[in-house]
Structure formats: structure tokens, C-alpha cells
PDB file of C-alpha atoms in Angstrom:
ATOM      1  CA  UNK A  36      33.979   8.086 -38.312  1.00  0.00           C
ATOM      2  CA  UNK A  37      34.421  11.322 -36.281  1.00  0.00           C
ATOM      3  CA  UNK A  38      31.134  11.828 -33.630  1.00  0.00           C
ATOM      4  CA  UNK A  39      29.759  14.833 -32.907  1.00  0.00           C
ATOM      5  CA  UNK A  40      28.148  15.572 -29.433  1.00  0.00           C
ATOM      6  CA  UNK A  41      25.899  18.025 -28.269  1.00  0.00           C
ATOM      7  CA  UNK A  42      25.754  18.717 -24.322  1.00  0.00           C
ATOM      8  CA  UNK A  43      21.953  19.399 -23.419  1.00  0.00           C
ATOM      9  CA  UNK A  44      20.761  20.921 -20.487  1.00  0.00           C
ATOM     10  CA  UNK A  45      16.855  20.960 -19.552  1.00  0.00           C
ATOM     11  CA  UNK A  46      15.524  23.251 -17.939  1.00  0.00           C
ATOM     12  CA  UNK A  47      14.691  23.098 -14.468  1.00  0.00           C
ATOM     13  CA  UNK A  48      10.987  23.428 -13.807  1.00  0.00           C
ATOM     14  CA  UNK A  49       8.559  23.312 -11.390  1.00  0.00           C
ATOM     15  CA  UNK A  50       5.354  22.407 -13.650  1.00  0.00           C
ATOM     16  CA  UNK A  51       3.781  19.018 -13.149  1.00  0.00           C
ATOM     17  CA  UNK A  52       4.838  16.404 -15.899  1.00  0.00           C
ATOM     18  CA  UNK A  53       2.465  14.410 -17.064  1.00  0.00           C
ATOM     19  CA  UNK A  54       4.237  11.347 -17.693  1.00  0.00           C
ATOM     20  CA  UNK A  55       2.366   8.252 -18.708  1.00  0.00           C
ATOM     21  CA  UNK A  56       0.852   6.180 -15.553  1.00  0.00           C
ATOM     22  CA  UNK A  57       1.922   9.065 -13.105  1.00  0.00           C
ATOM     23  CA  UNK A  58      -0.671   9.464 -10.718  1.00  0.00           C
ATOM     24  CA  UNK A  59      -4.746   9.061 -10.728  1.00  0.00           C
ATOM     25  CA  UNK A  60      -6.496   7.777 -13.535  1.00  0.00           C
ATOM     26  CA  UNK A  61      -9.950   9.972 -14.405  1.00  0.00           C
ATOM     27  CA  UNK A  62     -13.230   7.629 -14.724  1.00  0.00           C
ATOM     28  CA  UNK A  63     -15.449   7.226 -17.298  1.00  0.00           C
ATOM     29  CA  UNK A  64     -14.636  11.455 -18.464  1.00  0.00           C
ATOM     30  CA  UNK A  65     -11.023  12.742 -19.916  1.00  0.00           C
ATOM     31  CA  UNK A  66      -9.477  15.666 -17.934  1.00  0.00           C
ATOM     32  CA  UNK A  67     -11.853  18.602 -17.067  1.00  0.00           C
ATOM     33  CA  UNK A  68     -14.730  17.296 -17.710  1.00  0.00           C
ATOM     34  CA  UNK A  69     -17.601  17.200 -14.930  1.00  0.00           C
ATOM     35  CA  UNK A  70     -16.609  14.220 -12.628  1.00  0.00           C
ATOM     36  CA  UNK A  71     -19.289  10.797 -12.863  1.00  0.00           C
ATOM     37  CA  UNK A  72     -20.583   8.870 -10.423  1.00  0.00           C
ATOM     38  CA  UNK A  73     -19.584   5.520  -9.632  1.00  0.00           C
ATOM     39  CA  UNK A  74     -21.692   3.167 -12.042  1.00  0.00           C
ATOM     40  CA  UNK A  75     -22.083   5.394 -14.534  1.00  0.00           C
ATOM     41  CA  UNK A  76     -21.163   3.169 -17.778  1.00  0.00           C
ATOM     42  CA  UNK A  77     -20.859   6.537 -20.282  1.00  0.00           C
ATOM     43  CA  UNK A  78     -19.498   9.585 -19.570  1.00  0.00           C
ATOM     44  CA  UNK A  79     -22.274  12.354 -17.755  1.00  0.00           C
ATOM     45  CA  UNK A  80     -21.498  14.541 -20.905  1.00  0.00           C
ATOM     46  CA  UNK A  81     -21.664  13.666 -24.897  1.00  0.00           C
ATOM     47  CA  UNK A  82     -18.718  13.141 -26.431  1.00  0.00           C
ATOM     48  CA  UNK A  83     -18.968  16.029 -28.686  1.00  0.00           C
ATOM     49  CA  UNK A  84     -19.880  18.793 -25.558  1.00  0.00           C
ATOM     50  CA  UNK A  85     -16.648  17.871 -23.677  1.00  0.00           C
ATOM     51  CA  UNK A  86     -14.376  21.164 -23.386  1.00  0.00           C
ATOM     52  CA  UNK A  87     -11.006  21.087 -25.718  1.00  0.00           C
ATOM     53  CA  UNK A  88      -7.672  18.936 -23.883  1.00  0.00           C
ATOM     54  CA  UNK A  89      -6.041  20.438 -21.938  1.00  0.00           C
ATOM     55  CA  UNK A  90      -8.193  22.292 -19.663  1.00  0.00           C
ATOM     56  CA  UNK A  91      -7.741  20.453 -16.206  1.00  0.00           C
ATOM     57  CA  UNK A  92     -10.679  21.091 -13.311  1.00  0.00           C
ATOM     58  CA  UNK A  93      -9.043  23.818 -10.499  1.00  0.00           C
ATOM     59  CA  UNK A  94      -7.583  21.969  -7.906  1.00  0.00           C
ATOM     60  CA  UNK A  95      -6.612  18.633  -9.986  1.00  0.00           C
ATOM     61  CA  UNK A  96      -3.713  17.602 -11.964  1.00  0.00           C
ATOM     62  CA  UNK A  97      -3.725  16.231 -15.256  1.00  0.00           C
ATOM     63  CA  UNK A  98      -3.625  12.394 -16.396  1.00  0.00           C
ATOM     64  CA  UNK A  99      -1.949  10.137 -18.692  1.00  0.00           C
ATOM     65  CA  UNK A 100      -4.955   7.748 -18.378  1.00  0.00           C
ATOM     66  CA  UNK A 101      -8.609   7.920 -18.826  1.00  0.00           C
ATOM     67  CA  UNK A 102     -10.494   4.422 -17.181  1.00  0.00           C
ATOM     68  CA  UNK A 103     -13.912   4.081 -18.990  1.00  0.00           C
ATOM     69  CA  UNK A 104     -16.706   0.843 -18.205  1.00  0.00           C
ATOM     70  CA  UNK A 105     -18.878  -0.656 -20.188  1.00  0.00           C
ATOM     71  CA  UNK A 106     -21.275  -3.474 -19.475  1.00  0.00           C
ATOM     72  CA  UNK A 107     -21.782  -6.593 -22.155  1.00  0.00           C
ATOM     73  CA  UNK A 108     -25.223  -5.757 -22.506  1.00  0.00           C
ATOM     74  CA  UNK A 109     -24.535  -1.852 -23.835  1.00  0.00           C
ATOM     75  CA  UNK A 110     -22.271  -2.948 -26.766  1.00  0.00           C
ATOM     76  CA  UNK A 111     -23.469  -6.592 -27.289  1.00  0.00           C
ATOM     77  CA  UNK A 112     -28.000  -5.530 -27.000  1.00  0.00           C
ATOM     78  CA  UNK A 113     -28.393  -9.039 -29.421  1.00  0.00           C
ATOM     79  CA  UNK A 114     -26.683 -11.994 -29.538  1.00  0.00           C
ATOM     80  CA  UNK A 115     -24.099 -11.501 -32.299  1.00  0.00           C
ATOM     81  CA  UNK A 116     -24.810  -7.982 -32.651  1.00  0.00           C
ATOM     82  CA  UNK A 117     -22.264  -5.470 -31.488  1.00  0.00           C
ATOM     83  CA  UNK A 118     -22.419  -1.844 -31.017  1.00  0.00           C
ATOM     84  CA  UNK A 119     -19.174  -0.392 -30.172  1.00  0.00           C
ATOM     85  CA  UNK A 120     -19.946   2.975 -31.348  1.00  0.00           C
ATOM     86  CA  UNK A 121     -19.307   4.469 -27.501  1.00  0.00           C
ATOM     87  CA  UNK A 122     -15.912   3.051 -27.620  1.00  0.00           C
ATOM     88  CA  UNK A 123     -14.899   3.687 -31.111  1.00  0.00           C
ATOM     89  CA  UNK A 124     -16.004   7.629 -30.125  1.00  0.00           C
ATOM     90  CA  UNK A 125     -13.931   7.433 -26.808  1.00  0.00           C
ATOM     91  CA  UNK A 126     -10.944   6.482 -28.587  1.00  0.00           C
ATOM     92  CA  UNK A 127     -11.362   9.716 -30.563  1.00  0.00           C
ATOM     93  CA  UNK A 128     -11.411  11.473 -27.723  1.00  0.00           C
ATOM     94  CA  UNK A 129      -8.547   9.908 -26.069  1.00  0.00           C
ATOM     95  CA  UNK A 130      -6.581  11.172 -29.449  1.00  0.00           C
ATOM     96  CA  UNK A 131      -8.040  14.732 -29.103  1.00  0.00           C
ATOM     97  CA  UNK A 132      -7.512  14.866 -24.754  1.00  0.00           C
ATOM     98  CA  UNK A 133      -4.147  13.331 -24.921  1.00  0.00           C
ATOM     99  CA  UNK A 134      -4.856  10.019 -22.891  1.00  0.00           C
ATOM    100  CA  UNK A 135      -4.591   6.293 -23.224  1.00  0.00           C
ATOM    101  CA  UNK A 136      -7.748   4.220 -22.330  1.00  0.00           C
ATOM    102  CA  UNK A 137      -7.888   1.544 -19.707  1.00  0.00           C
ATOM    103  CA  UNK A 138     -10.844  -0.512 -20.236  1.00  0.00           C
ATOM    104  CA  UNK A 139     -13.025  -2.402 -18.373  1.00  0.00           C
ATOM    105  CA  UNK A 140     -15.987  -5.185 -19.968  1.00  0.00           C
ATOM    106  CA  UNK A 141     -18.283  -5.890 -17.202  1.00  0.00           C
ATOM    107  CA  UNK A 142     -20.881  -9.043 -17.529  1.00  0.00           C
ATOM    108  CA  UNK A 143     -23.169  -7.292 -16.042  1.00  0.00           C
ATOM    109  CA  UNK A 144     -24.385  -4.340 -13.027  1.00  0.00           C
ATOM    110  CA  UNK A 145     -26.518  -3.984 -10.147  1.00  0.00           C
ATOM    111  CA  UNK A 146     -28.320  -0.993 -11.419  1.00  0.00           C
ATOM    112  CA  UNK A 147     -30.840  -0.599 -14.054  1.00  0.00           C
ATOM    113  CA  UNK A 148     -29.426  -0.490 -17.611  1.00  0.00           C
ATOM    114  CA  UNK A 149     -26.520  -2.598 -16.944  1.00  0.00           C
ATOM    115  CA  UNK A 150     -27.802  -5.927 -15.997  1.00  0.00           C
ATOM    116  CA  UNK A 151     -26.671  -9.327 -17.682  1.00  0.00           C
ATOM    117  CA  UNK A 152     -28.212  -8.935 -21.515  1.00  0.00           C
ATOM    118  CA  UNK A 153     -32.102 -10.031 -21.870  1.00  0.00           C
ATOM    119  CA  UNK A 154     -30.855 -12.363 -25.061  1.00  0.00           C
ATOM    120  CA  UNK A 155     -28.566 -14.220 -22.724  1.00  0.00           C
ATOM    121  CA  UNK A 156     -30.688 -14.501 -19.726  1.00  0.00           C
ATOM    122  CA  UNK A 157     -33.301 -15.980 -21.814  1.00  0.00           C
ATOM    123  CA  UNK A 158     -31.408 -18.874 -23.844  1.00  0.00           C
ATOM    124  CA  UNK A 159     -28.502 -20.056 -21.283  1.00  0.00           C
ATOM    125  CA  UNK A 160     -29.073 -20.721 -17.186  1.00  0.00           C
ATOM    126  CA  UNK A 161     -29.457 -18.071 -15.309  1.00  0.00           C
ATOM    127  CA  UNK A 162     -28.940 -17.811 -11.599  1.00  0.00           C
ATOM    128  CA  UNK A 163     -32.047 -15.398  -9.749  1.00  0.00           C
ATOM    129  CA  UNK A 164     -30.289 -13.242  -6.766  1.00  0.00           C
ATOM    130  CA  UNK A 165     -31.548 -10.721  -4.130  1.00  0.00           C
ATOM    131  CA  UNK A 166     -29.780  -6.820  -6.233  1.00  0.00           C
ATOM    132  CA  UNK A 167     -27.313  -5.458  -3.713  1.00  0.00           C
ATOM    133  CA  UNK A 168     -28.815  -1.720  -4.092  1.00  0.00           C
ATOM    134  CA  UNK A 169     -32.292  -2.421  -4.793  1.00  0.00           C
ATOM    135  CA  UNK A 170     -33.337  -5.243  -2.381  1.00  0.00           C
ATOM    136  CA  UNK A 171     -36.824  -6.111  -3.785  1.00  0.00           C
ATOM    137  CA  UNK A 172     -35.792  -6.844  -6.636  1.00  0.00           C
ATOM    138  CA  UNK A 173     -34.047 -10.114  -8.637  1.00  0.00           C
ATOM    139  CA  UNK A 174     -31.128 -10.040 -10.800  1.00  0.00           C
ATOM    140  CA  UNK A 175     -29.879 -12.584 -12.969  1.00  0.00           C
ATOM    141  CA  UNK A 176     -26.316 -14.011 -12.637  1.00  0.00           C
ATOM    142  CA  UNK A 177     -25.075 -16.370 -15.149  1.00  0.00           C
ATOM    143  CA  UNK A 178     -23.469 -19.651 -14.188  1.00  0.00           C
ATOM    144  CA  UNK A 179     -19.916 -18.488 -14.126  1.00  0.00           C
ATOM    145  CA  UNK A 180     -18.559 -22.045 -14.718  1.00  0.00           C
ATOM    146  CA  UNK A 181     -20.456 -22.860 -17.408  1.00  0.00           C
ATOM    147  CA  UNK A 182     -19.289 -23.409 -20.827  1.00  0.00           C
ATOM    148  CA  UNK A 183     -21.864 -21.471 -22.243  1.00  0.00           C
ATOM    149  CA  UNK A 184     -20.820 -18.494 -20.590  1.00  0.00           C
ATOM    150  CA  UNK A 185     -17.315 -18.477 -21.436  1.00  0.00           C
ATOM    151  CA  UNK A 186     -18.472 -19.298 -25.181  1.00  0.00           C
ATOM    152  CA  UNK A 187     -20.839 -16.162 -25.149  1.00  0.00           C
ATOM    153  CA  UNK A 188     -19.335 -13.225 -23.007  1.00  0.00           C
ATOM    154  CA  UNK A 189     -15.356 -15.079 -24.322  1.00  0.00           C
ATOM    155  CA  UNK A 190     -16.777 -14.625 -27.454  1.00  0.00           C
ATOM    156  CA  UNK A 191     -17.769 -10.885 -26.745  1.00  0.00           C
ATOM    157  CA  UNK A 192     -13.816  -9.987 -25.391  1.00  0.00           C
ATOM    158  CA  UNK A 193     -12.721 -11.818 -28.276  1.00  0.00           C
ATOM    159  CA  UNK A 194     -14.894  -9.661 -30.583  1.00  0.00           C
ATOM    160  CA  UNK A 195     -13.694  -6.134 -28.516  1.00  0.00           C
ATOM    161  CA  UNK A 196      -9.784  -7.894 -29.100  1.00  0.00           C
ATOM    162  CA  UNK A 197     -10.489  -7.959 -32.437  1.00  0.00           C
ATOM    163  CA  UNK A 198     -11.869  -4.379 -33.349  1.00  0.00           C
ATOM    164  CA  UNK A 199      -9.387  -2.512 -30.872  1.00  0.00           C
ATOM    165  CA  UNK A 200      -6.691  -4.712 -29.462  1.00  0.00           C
ATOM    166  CA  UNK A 201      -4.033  -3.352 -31.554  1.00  0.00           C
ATOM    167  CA  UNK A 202      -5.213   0.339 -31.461  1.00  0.00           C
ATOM    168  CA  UNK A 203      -2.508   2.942 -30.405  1.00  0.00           C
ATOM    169  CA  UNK A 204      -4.675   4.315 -27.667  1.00  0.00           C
ATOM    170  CA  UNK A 205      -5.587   1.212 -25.364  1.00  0.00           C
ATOM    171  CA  UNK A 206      -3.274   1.563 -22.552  1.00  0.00           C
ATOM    172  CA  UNK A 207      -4.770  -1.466 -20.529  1.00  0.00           C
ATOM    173  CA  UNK A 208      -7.378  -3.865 -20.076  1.00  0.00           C
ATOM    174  CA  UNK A 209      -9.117  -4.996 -16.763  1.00  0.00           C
ATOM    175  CA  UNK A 210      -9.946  -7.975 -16.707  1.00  0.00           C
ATOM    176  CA  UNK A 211     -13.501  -8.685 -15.341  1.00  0.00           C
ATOM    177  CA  UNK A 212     -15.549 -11.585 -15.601  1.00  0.00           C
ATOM    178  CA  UNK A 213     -17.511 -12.804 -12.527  1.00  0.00           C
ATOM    179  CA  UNK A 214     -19.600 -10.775 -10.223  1.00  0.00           C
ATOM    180  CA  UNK A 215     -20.967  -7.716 -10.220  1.00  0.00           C
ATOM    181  CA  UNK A 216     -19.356  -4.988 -12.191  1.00  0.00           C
ATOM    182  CA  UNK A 217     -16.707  -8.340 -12.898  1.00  0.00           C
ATOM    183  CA  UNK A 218     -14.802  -7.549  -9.173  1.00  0.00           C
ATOM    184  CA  UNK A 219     -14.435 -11.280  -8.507  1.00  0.00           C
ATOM    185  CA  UNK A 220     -17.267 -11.766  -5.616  1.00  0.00           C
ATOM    186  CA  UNK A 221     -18.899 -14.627  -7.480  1.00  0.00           C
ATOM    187  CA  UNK A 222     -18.678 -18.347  -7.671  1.00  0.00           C
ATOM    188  CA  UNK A 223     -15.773 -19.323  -9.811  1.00  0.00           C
ATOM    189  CA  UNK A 224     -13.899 -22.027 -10.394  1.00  0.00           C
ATOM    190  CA  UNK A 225     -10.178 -21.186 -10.696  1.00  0.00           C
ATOM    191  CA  UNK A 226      -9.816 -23.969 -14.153  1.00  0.00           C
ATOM    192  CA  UNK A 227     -12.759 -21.274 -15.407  1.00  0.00           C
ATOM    193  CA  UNK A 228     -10.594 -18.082 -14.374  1.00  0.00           C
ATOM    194  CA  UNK A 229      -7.698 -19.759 -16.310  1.00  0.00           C
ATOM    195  CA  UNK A 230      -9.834 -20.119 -19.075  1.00  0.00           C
ATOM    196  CA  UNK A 231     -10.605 -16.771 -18.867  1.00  0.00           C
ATOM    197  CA  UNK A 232      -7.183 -15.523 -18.268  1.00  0.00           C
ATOM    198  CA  UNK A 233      -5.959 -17.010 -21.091  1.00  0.00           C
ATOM    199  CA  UNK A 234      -8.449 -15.833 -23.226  1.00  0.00           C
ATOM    200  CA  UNK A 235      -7.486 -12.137 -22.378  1.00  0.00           C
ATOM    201  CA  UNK A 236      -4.418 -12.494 -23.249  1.00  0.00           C
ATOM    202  CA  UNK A 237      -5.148 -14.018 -26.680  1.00  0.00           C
ATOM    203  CA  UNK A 238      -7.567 -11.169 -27.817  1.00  0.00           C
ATOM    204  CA  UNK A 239      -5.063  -8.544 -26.332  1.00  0.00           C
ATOM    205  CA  UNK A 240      -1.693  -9.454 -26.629  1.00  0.00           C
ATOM    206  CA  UNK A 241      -0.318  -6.060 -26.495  1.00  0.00           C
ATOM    207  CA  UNK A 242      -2.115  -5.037 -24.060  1.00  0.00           C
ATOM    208  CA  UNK A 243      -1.354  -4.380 -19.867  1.00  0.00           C
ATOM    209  CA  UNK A 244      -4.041  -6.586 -18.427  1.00  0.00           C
ATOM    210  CA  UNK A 245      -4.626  -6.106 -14.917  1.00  0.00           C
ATOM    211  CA  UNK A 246      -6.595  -8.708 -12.381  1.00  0.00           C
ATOM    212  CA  UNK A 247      -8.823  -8.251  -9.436  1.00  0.00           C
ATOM    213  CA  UNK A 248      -7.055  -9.266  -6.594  1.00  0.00           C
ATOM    214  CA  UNK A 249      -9.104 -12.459  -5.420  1.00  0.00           C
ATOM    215  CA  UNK A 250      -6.996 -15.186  -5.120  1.00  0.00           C
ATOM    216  CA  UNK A 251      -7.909 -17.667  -7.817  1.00  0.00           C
ATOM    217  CA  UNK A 252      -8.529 -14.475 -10.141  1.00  0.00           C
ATOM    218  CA  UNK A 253      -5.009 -13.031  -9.802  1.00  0.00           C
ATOM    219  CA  UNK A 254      -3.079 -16.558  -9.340  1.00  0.00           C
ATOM    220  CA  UNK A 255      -4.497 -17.265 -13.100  1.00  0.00           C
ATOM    221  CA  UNK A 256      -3.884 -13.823 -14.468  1.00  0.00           C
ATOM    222  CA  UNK A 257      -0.023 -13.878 -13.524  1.00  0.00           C
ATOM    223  CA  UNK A 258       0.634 -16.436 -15.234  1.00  0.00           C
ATOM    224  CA  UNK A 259       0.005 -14.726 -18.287  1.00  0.00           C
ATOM    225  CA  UNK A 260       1.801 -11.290 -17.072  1.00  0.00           C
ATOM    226  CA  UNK A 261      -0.881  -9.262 -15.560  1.00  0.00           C
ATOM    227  CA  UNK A 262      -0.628  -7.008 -12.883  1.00  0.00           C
ATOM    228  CA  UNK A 263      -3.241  -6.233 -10.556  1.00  0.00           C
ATOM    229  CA  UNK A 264      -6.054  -3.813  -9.651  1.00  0.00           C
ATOM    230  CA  UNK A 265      -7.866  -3.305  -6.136  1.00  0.00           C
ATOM    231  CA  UNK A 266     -10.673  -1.175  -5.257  1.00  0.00           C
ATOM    232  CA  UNK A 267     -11.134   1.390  -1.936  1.00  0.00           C
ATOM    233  CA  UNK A 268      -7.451   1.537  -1.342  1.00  0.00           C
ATOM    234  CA  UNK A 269      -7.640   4.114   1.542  1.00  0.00           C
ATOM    235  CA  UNK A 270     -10.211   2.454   2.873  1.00  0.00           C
ATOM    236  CA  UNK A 271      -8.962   2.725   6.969  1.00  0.00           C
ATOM    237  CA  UNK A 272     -13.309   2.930   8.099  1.00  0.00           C
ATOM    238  CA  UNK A 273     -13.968   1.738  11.493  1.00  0.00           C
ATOM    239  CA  UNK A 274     -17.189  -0.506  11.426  1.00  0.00           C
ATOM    240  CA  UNK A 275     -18.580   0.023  15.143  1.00  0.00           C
ATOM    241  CA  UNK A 276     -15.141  -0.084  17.216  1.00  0.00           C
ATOM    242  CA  UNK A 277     -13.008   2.419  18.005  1.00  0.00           C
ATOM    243  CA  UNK A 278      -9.949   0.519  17.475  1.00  0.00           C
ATOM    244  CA  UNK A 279      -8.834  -0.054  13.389  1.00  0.00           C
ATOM    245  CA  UNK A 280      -7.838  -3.288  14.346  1.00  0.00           C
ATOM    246  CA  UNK A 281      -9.980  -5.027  15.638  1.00  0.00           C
ATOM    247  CA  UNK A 282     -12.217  -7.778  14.275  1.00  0.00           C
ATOM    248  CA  UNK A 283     -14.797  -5.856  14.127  1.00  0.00           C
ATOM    249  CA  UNK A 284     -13.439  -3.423  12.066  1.00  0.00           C
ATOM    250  CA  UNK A 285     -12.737  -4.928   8.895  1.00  0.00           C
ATOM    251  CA  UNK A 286     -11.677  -2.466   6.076  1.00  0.00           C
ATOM    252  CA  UNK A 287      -9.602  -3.233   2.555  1.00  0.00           C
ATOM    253  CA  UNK A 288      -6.024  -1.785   3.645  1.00  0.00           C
ATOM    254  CA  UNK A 289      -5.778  -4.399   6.358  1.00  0.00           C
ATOM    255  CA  UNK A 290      -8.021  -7.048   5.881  1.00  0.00           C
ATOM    256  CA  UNK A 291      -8.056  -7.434   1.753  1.00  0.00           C
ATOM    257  CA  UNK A 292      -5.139  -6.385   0.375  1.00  0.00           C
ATOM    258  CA  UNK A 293      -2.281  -7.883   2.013  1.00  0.00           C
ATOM    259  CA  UNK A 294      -4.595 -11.476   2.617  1.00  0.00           C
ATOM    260  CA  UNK A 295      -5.276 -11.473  -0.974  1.00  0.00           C
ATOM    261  CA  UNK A 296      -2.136 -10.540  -2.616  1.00  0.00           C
ATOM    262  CA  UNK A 297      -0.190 -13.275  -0.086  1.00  0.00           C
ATOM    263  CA  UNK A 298      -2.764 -15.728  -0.832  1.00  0.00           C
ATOM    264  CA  UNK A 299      -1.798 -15.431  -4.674  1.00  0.00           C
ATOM    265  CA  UNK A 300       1.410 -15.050  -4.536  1.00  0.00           C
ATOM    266  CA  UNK A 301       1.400 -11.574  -5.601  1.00  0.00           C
ATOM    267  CA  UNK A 302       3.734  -9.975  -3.060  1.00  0.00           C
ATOM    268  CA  UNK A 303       6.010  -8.703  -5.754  1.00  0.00           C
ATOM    269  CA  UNK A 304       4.140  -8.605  -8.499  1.00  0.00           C
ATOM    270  CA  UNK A 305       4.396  -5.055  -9.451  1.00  0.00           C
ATOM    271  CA  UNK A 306       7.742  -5.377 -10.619  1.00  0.00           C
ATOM    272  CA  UNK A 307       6.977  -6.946 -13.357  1.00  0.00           C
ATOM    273  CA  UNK A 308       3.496  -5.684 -13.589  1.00  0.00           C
ATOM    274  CA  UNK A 309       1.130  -2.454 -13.295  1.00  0.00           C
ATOM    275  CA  UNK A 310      -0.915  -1.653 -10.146  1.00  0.00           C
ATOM    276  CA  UNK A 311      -3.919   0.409 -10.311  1.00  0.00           C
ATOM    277  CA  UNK A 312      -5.691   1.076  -7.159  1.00  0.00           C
ATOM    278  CA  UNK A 313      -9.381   2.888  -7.302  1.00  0.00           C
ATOM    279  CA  UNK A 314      -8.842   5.184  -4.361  1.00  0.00           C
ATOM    280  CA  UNK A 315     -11.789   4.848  -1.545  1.00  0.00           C
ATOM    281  CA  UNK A 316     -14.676   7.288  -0.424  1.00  0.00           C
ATOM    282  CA  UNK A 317     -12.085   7.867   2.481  1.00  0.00           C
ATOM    283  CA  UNK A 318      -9.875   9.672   0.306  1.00  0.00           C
ATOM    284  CA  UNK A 319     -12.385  11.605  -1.757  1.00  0.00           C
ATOM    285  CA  UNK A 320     -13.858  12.852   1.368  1.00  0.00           C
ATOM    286  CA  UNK A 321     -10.507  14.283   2.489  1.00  0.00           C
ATOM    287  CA  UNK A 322     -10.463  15.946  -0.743  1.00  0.00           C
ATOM    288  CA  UNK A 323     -14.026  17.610  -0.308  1.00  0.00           C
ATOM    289  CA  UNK A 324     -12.920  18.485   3.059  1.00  0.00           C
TER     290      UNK A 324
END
């Protein structure tokens, strides 16, 4: 059978090419839409007021990815009773904008409205500790190693698996389940973070998961093919020395990342794996300036 071929050549271009994963992920809004603050579990804007894809804000490129947040007690207000309306609306959007979603499930915040759900903290232990941001007042931290906890908030990533684990929009999951905002800085055993690793990738099997890069966290979450995701990279600030290096001076490029990823063995991870790094105050300043 006689084969025809057809020489094509593209052609050349200077315009940016938004191919999928290139480049910097916009948080909790789609391209062009007025940027959010860091905590922020919706968007600043309704769904339905957000301009038309693909109008970019001057001076930024466009992305492939949009990363939204939401904390347990937002789509889970009652035990049992789940309200995923916000994410079933951003996934419509992510259609119209022409992005995937990476999601985040957070057990809980340090600001008001996103703290661990009132039904949990009044049926299962509780641990009482100082807020981070507002330092008269008490927040309630669940016992990360009990098996009530990875029975109730499990049960809530199950539930999230369920409804949208197969939908052709979720790019990527984060995977977040002790301390605040889920970054890892919390008392957990690494049997529970296999638990919980596991358990991810059961309800999203499709899915990229990605890990915080705390050692027991991440050592867990390769096993089942995750990558990894750090915050602040940038982060080069001088804490009262003149001298980066010093002991002083800790910051996340020198004294986090390359610790943490060595302690898990996580070197060369991201060959097999995505890396997504949320870029530091550092850099945004350079931007503004």
C-alpha cells in the first residue's frame, strides 16, 4: 500500500505558547482576572463577573494552569453534608478560560472562615493552639494521628475523588493534610502520612498528585508517584546578618529545599514527577519594582 506524505513547515513565531505546565500557575482566579491575596479560599470576583478567556493582565503571560484552595470546612459545613458547588462552578470556568485545575483540600486555616469545621471540633479531640496571625486567640488542631481524623477528613478526599476525580479538567491534586493550610508543619506520624498517601492515590488515580516537601510527607507520597510542591522558592531574605549564609540567616532556597528533598530521597524526583514551586514575596516584589 502506496503512502502518501505531506512535508509541513510551521511557521516561525515569536508569540508565547502556552503549552500545558509552561510557566506560573495563577491562584485562586483564571487569567486576567484581579490577582487574590494569599488565603483567600474563593476567587476576589464571582464566577459569573470574571472577563471572557483570553484576556491576560498587561505585563503577564498566560497559563495552562489555574491553582484554586479550599478548606474542609467550606465544602464539608456538616458532617456528611457536602457543598461542592464552588468547585463544580470553577470547573466551568476552567472549560470557558482554557485551564486545567490544580487543587488543593486544606483541613483547616489560620484565618477566620477557614478553621477546622465546628461539627468536627465538637465530636472528635481537638488540640487548642496559640493562631499564628491572630495571637490572642485559640485554634483547634485535630489529632493528626488519630483514626478518627483520617476516617473523617479521608472520608471528605474520598468524597471530592468521587464527584471529580475523573473530570477532564483536574490537572493535579496537592496533597495536604496536616498543619495549617495542610503544608506539613504539624505532628505526624509518617505510618499516618502513608495512610494518607495512599488514600490520595485511591480517590485520584488519574490524577498528578504532588507532596509538600517535609520529609516523612514526600518519602510516603513517592511511593505512590507524586511529585512535589514547595512554597517561597526565591526566598534568598537575610534575617539580621548581612551574609546569606550564615546561621542566622535561614531562608527556604538554602536551608529547606535541598535538606528536605535529600532527607527524602527526592533528589531526582522530577523526572518522573511534576514540581510546582509557589514563588516567594522576594520575587513578587521584584516584579512590583
Amino acid at each position: 500500500m502506496a503512502y502518501a506524505f505531506r512535508r509541513v513547515r510551521p511557521t516561525p513565531t515569536r508569540r508565547f505558547l502556552n503549552n500545558p505546565h509552561r510557566g506560573i500557575c495563577t491562584f485562586n482566579c483564571f487569567n486576567g482576572d484581579p490577582l487574590t491575596l494569599l488565603g483567600q479560599a474563593r476567587p476576589a470576583v464571582p464566577h459569573t463577573e470574571m472577563p471572557a478567556y483570553p484576556f491576560v493582565a498587561e505585563g503577564y503571560l498566560p497559563s495552562s494552569v489555574a491553582h484554586f484552595r479550599w478548606c474542609w470546612a467550606e465544602l464539608e459545613p456538616e458532617e456528611g453534608q457536602f457543598d461542592f458547588s464552588p468547585v463544580e462552578q470553577t470547573l466551568e470556568q476552567c472549560v470557558k478560560r482554557g485551564q486545567s485545575l490544580c487543587v488543593r483540600l486544606m483541613p483547616y486555616g489560620d484565618s477566620l472562615g477557614t478553621r477546622l469545621p465546628a461539627w468536627y471540633a465538637r465530636r472528635y479531640a481537638v488540640i487548642p493552639t496559640e493562631s499564628r496571625t491572630h495571637k490572642t486567640e485559640i485554634i483547634h488542631e485535630p489529632d493528626f494521628n488519630s483514626k478518627d481524623y483520617l476516617e473523617r477528613y479521608g472520608g471528605f478526599i474520598r468524597e471530592f475523588g468521587r464527584r471529580f476525580g475523573s473530570h477532564p479538567m483536574l490537572d493535579a491534586i496537592d496533597m495536604a493534610f496536616s498543619g495549617v493550610w495542610g503544608e506539613g508543619d504539624a505532628s505526624c506520624s509518617e505510618e499516618q502520612c502513608a495512610h494518607f498517601a495512599k488514600l490520595y492515590r485511591e480517590a485520584f488515580p488519574g490524577a498528578m498528585l504532588l507532596s509538600q516537601p517535609e520529609p516523612a510527607h514526600l518519602r510516603t507520597a513517592l511511593g505512590v508517584g507524586a511529585g512535589w510542591r514547595a512554597d517561597s522558592f526565591g526566598d534568598m531574605r537575610v534575617s539580621g546578618s548581612a551574609v546569606v549564609s550564615k546561621d542566622a540567616s535561614w531562608n527556604h532556597m538554602y536551608d529547606v529545599y535541598p535538606r528536605d528533598l535529600a532527607a527524602a530521597g527526592a533528589t531526582e524526583a522530577w523526572k518522573k514527577a511534576p514540581v510546582f514551586l509557589e514563588v516567594s514575596s522576594d520575587l513578587l516584589r521584584s516584579r512590583v519594582n
